[in-house]
Amino acid sequence: MDKAPSPRTTPARCGLSAAEAARRLALEGPNLLPDGAPKSTWAIVREVVTEPMFLMLLAAGAIYLALGDPGEALFLLSFVFVVIGMTVTQERKTQRALESLRDLSAPRALVIRDGQEQRIAGRDVVRGDLLVLHEGDRIATDALLCEGQLEVDESLLTGESVPVAKAPDAALFASTLVTRGVGLAEVSAIAAATAVGRIGADLAATTEPPSALQRGSRTLVRRLGAGALLLACVQVFLGWWWNGRPLLDSLLSGIALAMAILPQEIPVILTIFLALGAWRLSTQKVLTRRTSAVEALGAITVLAVDKTGTLTVNRMELAELATARAQFTPEGASELPEEFHRLTEFALLATPGDPFDPMEKAIQRFGHQWLAGTEHVHDGREPAFEYALSGEILAMTRVFASAQPAQYLLATKGAPEAVADLCHLHPDARAAIQRQVEAMAERGLRVLGVACGRWSGIAAAQGNAPPWPQSQHDFDFEFLGLVGLADPPRAEVPAALAECRRAGVRVLMMTGDHPATARAIAQQVGLSQRPDAITGAELEALDDAALRQRLQHVDLCARLKPQHKLRLVQLLRASGEVVAMTGDGVNDAPALKAADVGIAMGERGTDVAREAAALVLLDDSFARIVAAIRQGRRIDDNIRKATRFTFAVHIPIIGLALVPTLLHWPALLLPVHIVLLELLIDPACSIVFEAEPEAEGLMERTPRPVTDSPFAVGPLFYSIVQGLGMAAVLLAGQAWLTNHGWSHAQGRSVVFGSLVLGVMLLIWANRDLSRPAWFGITDRNPWLWAMAGGMGLLLVAVLGIPWLRTLMGLELPGRQGFVIAAALIAVSFLWLELVRRVGQRWRRA
């Protein structure tokens, strides 16, 4: 059989010498894209400890050490180190998972050096090297094709799902895949000088947006830090000058007030919730590269998706057969009608037995499924000669020997217009075929023409093969029909898109494919019924204002280049949208990085796309994106609950630390009490609220506004009102006890015990503002009753262990004291329920 041979090594094609290759490697560096190095442990730690709140916690721990209270200092400092350890562990786990995905980062290459073929690492390829390329090879660099005919899948670079034919002198690009043919190419550019590298320059210039929580928490921390410092100084001055306390006692009171004001749980909430959220996402096969993206998931308003490999399976299937008289679609059919047998048979014959091209694989699968058991399947039959696809004739012909001597069977497939031309059809027949092709293309199909023929060759002497004609045009063909292929949508996509619509998330398709293909897929999966689409060329002609207006009326963006996707994402974000962008190709990387949440495909995606994205779908399932949005909304809800609780619980602590100084009372709360309270508040924030199940109707509500921060005035005001009422109740109880002659230690025991129980009450009250707190007692939260049990044990310990009771400055309050504490809790509960109902009416108004 005469097939396309491997490129021969001629004197002009001996390649570089090993010495010259080594010299160029040393001079120009390896064929690697910049960046991609994992962050060091110290870099991660530095990022954590330079957060303003952590700096304040470290400073507070140092002050405790200076004042001779190592227990409290060690608690604070060890708490910081635990958080740092969790962050480092999460970063390292993510990095290890990413490294396991780097199967595309350094492809190996077959090169010719010193006249010999040798396989080397892709990083060692240099300019001027000769690459030997076969089907299935991933091209390691940009190169110029010198010999051979190739078809190359450039979808990871351009977004186009159809392989591109390459003739000699055509440009080849790094990271693209050879789907057909054999060739020899000379390397023209490596590393950052490649097309991939130039896109990487756009990627490096694109800044990653900070999350809303990061911005809000930093602003809040700065304000609270200034306020805590000011009030602590006032507390020290008043205690020392106005109340006449010793300076050390005044300093302790000032530190206690500062600790009460500083909600050190906020960085814990952000770190723990987002880290555990990332872990929860990983159980659903969504890898989190930047935990800040977990928070942004809950606010997504626009989901921009690629078509190939995201909405579709990136696996071609034969979807339709058409002749001049009839059409056949396999969906719902039980057998292939007889009139389509020849069309399928010759499509099979025109296809190699073990193809690499995805369209040829689809033809093979279809033929073996529908022609099984018939005489039309010719497995193992090898052609006597082949005419490869070329730039002049976009069709290929395989020539087979027949039972009759010097008689040959011809099987041809290719571009419909090329096959029709080979058949020498009448213009009317060609026009009819063209109408059929256009109709099939409108349905999103990739169309091939199929023809057959016979040729009587001249038998050559001594059994040699006859002299084959120079061109396929020298044969006479019969046009058999059209084959329509499609990249079918993923089965889970329609349901996932419907859930996005219910959740108020707009889905926008951004693809490099033809508008007709994009429109067909959009209608199949239910993405949009609007026929209009905007192309990259149209986009370039519009200014930002006009493009913003146009985007309100279209859901499909086709024929896009990388810069188009980047502009669209930036424009949407500038318009106030929270944008998630999915993609798998190098062309998607800048837009992935610019989006609020970039989502890359892990199985098919390029290393560049994964590095740019915040999330990586390990199994490329579109349904995982919706699951991630659901998880993000649950995390956002729970962060708000925890933040609301944190500020509510700090208000009575601040009141009990500040008011006694103003009223000339002895100090009610000392640093040791606040540290002990932190043993309750911290796990309540980081464990109990994090484990809260998702709210009913979570995916039925619209996304929260971008400006709706848990640190905004509205949510904080609600918490402050909750806390002020509880503080007033506890201070009133202390005043009553003092007026009735209770000792200060007994009164402190009653008030401190009530405050501890009040922490649990605030947990119940802030779990769900839509119903009274007691309804939450039976809810499924594995940590709720463990928390209640821990609080009970803490109270038993501080009141029942004599040395601990003395250290805390407490006394047993007696039976009457427990009754008074129960009354204070009951009044606090009534106050919280009143605030909830008033707040509910206010929100409805």
PDB file of N, CA, C and O in Angstrom, residues 622-653:
ATOM      1  N   PHE A 622     -20.408  20.469  33.263  1.00  0.00           N
ATOM      2  CA  PHE A 622     -21.014  21.784  33.409  1.00  0.00           C
ATOM      3  C   PHE A 622     -21.875  21.862  34.664  1.00  0.00           C
ATOM      4  O   PHE A 622     -22.004  22.922  35.284  1.00  0.00           O
ATOM      5  N   ALA A 623     -22.470  20.737  35.066  1.00  0.00           N
ATOM      6  CA  ALA A 623     -23.309  20.729  36.266  1.00  0.00           C
ATOM      7  C   ALA A 623     -22.511  21.096  37.513  1.00  0.00           C
ATOM      8  O   ALA A 623     -23.080  21.588  38.494  1.00  0.00           O
ATOM      9  N   ARG A 624     -21.198  20.861  37.476  1.00  0.00           N
ATOM     10  CA  ARG A 624     -20.369  21.218  38.639  1.00  0.00           C
ATOM     11  C   ARG A 624     -20.362  22.730  38.860  1.00  0.00           C
ATOM     12  O   ARG A 624     -20.199  23.195  39.990  1.00  0.00           O
ATOM     13  N   ILE A 625     -20.515  23.486  37.773  1.00  0.00           N
ATOM     14  CA  ILE A 625     -20.519  24.943  37.916  1.00  0.00           C
ATOM     15  C   ILE A 625     -21.726  25.380  38.727  1.00  0.00           C
ATOM     16  O   ILE A 625     -21.624  26.215  39.635  1.00  0.00           O
ATOM     17  N   VAL A 626     -22.888  24.809  38.418  1.00  0.00           N
ATOM     18  CA  VAL A 626     -24.099  25.154  39.163  1.00  0.00           C
ATOM     19  C   VAL A 626     -23.979  24.697  40.611  1.00  0.00           C
ATOM     20  O   VAL A 626     -24.389  25.407  41.540  1.00  0.00           O
ATOM     21  N   ALA A 627     -23.394  23.517  40.832  1.00  0.00           N
ATOM     22  CA  ALA A 627     -23.173  23.047  42.201  1.00  0.00           C
ATOM     23  C   ALA A 627     -22.241  23.998  42.947  1.00  0.00           C
ATOM     24  O   ALA A 627     -22.418  24.249  44.147  1.00  0.00           O
ATOM     25  N   ALA A 628     -21.242  24.535  42.235  1.00  0.00           N
ATOM     26  CA  ALA A 628     -20.323  25.488  42.868  1.00  0.00           C
ATOM     27  C   ALA A 628     -21.041  26.784  43.233  1.00  0.00           C
ATOM     28  O   ALA A 628     -20.801  27.375  44.295  1.00  0.00           O
ATOM     29  N   ILE A 629     -21.936  27.258  42.339  1.00  0.00           N
ATOM     30  CA  ILE A 629     -22.715  28.459  42.652  1.00  0.00           C
ATOM     31  C   ILE A 629     -23.597  28.208  43.880  1.00  0.00           C
ATOM     32  O   ILE A 629     -23.707  29.060  44.774  1.00  0.00           O
ATOM     33  N   ARG A 630     -24.219  27.045  43.942  1.00  0.00           N
ATOM     34  CA  ARG A 630     -25.037  26.691  45.103  1.00  0.00           C
ATOM     35  C   ARG A 630     -24.192  26.690  46.374  1.00  0.00           C
ATOM     36  O   ARG A 630     -24.593  27.229  47.409  1.00  0.00           O
ATOM     37  N   GLN A 631     -23.012  26.081  46.289  1.00  0.00           N
ATOM     38  CA  GLN A 631     -22.127  26.040  47.448  1.00  0.00           C
ATOM     39  C   GLN A 631     -21.681  27.446  47.840  1.00  0.00           C
ATOM     40  O   GLN A 631     -21.601  27.789  49.029  1.00  0.00           O
ATOM     41  N   GLY A 632     -21.407  28.276  46.823  1.00  0.00           N
ATOM     42  CA  GLY A 632     -21.004  29.654  47.113  1.00  0.00           C
ATOM     43  C   GLY A 632     -22.094  30.434  47.814  1.00  0.00           C
ATOM     44  O   GLY A 632     -21.826  31.232  48.729  1.00  0.00           O
ATOM     45  N   ARG A 633     -23.341  30.207  47.408  1.00  0.00           N
ATOM     46  CA  ARG A 633     -24.462  30.902  48.064  1.00  0.00           C
ATOM     47  C   ARG A 633     -24.629  30.424  49.509  1.00  0.00           C
ATOM     48  O   ARG A 633     -24.928  31.215  50.418  1.00  0.00           O
ATOM     49  N   ARG A 634     -24.464  29.132  49.724  1.00  0.00           N
ATOM     50  CA  ARG A 634     -24.564  28.617  51.092  1.00  0.00           C
ATOM     51  C   ARG A 634     -23.468  29.209  51.968  1.00  0.00           C
ATOM     52  O   ARG A 634     -23.724  29.639  53.110  1.00  0.00           O
ATOM     53  N   ILE A 635     -22.260  29.273  51.432  1.00  0.00           N
ATOM     54  CA  ILE A 635     -21.148  29.841  52.198  1.00  0.00           C
ATOM     55  C   ILE A 635     -21.396  31.315  52.474  1.00  0.00           C
ATOM     56  O   ILE A 635     -21.147  31.808  53.585  1.00  0.00           O
ATOM     57  N   ASP A 636     -21.896  32.036  51.467  1.00  0.00           N
ATOM     58  CA  ASP A 636     -22.186  33.461  51.660  1.00  0.00           C
ATOM     59  C   ASP A 636     -23.239  33.652  52.752  1.00  0.00           C
ATOM     60  O   ASP A 636     -23.111  34.522  53.618  1.00  0.00           O
ATOM     61  N   ASP A 637     -24.295  32.831  52.714  1.00  0.00           N
ATOM     62  CA  ASP A 637     -25.315  32.899  53.765  1.00  0.00           C
ATOM     63  C   ASP A 637     -24.697  32.679  55.138  1.00  0.00           C
ATOM     64  O   ASP A 637     -24.986  33.408  56.101  1.00  0.00           O
ATOM     65  N   ASN A 638     -23.866  31.651  55.247  1.00  0.00           N
ATOM     66  CA  ASN A 638     -23.310  31.299  56.550  1.00  0.00           C
ATOM     67  C   ASN A 638     -22.289  32.324  57.036  1.00  0.00           C
ATOM     68  O   ASN A 638     -22.167  32.554  58.243  1.00  0.00           O
ATOM     69  N   ILE A 639     -21.559  32.941  56.105  1.00  0.00           N
ATOM     70  CA  ILE A 639     -20.655  34.022  56.506  1.00  0.00           C
ATOM     71  C   ILE A 639     -21.462  35.172  57.090  1.00  0.00           C
ATOM     72  O   ILE A 639     -21.074  35.782  58.100  1.00  0.00           O
ATOM     73  N   ARG A 640     -22.599  35.487  56.484  1.00  0.00           N
ATOM     74  CA  ARG A 640     -23.452  36.565  56.989  1.00  0.00           C
ATOM     75  C   ARG A 640     -24.019  36.225  58.369  1.00  0.00           C
ATOM     76  O   ARG A 640     -24.089  37.080  59.254  1.00  0.00           O
ATOM     77  N   LYS A 641     -24.423  34.978  58.537  1.00  0.00           N
ATOM     78  CA  LYS A 641     -24.917  34.566  59.856  1.00  0.00           C
ATOM     79  C   LYS A 641     -23.823  34.685  60.913  1.00  0.00           C
ATOM     80  O   LYS A 641     -24.058  35.204  62.012  1.00  0.00           O
ATOM     81  N   ALA A 642     -22.630  34.196  60.564  1.00  0.00           N
ATOM     82  CA  ALA A 642     -21.522  34.235  61.524  1.00  0.00           C
ATOM     83  C   ALA A 642     -21.106  35.675  61.822  1.00  0.00           C
ATOM     84  O   ALA A 642     -20.805  36.016  62.971  1.00  0.00           O
ATOM     85  N   THR A 643     -21.086  36.522  60.785  1.00  0.00           N
ATOM     86  CA  THR A 643     -20.713  37.932  61.003  1.00  0.00           C
ATOM     87  C   THR A 643     -21.755  38.638  61.863  1.00  0.00           C
ATOM     88  O   THR A 643     -21.404  39.401  62.781  1.00  0.00           O
ATOM     89  N   ARG A 644     -23.021  38.366  61.572  1.00  0.00           N
ATOM     90  CA  ARG A 644     -24.092  38.972  62.364  1.00  0.00           C
ATOM     91  C   ARG A 644     -23.970  38.556  63.830  1.00  0.00           C
ATOM     92  O   ARG A 644     -24.083  39.377  64.748  1.00  0.00           O
ATOM     93  N   PHE A 645     -23.724  37.280  64.055  1.00  0.00           N
ATOM     94  CA  PHE A 645     -23.548  36.784  65.420  1.00  0.00           C
ATOM     95  C   PHE A 645     -22.325  37.406  66.090  1.00  0.00           C
ATOM     96  O   PHE A 645     -22.374  37.796  67.261  1.00  0.00           O
ATOM     97  N   THR A 646     -21.230  37.508  65.339  1.00  0.00           N
ATOM     98  CA  THR A 646     -19.993  38.041  65.921  1.00  0.00           C
ATOM     99  C   THR A 646     -20.189  39.449  66.450  1.00  0.00           C
ATOM    100  O   THR A 646     -19.784  39.764  67.590  1.00  0.00           O
ATOM    101  N   PHE A 647     -20.792  40.311  65.659  1.00  0.00           N
ATOM    102  CA  PHE A 647     -20.981  41.692  66.108  1.00  0.00           C
ATOM    103  C   PHE A 647     -22.032  41.778  67.214  1.00  0.00           C
ATOM    104  O   PHE A 647     -21.902  42.579  68.142  1.00  0.00           O
ATOM    105  N   ALA A 648     -23.064  40.929  67.111  1.00  0.00           N
ATOM    106  CA  ALA A 648     -24.076  40.939  68.164  1.00  0.00           C
ATOM    107  C   ALA A 648     -23.480  40.513  69.499  1.00  0.00           C
ATOM    108  O   ALA A 648     -23.782  41.103  70.547  1.00  0.00           O
ATOM    109  N   VAL A 649     -22.622  39.517  69.502  1.00  0.00           N
ATOM    110  CA  VAL A 649     -22.075  39.010  70.757  1.00  0.00           C
ATOM    111  C   VAL A 649     -21.000  39.935  71.333  1.00  0.00           C
ATOM    112  O   VAL A 649     -20.763  39.964  72.546  1.00  0.00           O
ATOM    113  N   HIS A 650     -20.369  40.737  70.469  1.00  0.00           N
ATOM    114  CA  HIS A 650     -19.343  41.643  70.967  1.00  0.00           C
ATOM    115  C   HIS A 650     -19.940  42.885  71.638  1.00  0.00           C
ATOM    116  O   HIS A 650     -19.289  43.493  72.487  1.00  0.00           O
ATOM    117  N   ILE A 651     -21.151  43.273  71.268  1.00  0.00           N
ATOM    118  CA  ILE A 651     -21.752  44.476  71.852  1.00  0.00           C
ATOM    119  C   ILE A 651     -21.944  44.337  73.363  1.00  0.00           C
ATOM    120  O   ILE A 651     -21.541  45.223  74.128  1.00  0.00           O
ATOM    121  N   PRO A 652     -22.570  43.261  73.882  1.00  0.00           N
ATOM    122  CA  PRO A 652     -22.664  43.145  75.341  1.00  0.00           C
ATOM    123  C   PRO A 652     -21.308  43.017  76.028  1.00  0.00           C
ATOM    124  O   PRO A 652     -21.134  43.496  77.158  1.00  0.00           O
ATOM    125  N   ILE A 653     -20.326  42.400  75.336  1.00  0.00           N
ATOM    126  CA  ILE A 653     -18.983  42.314  75.932  1.00  0.00           C
ATOM    127  C   ILE A 653     -18.384  43.710  76.055  1.00  0.00           C
ATOM    128  O   ILE A 653     -17.789  44.067  77.086  1.00  0.00           O
TER     129      ILE A 653
END
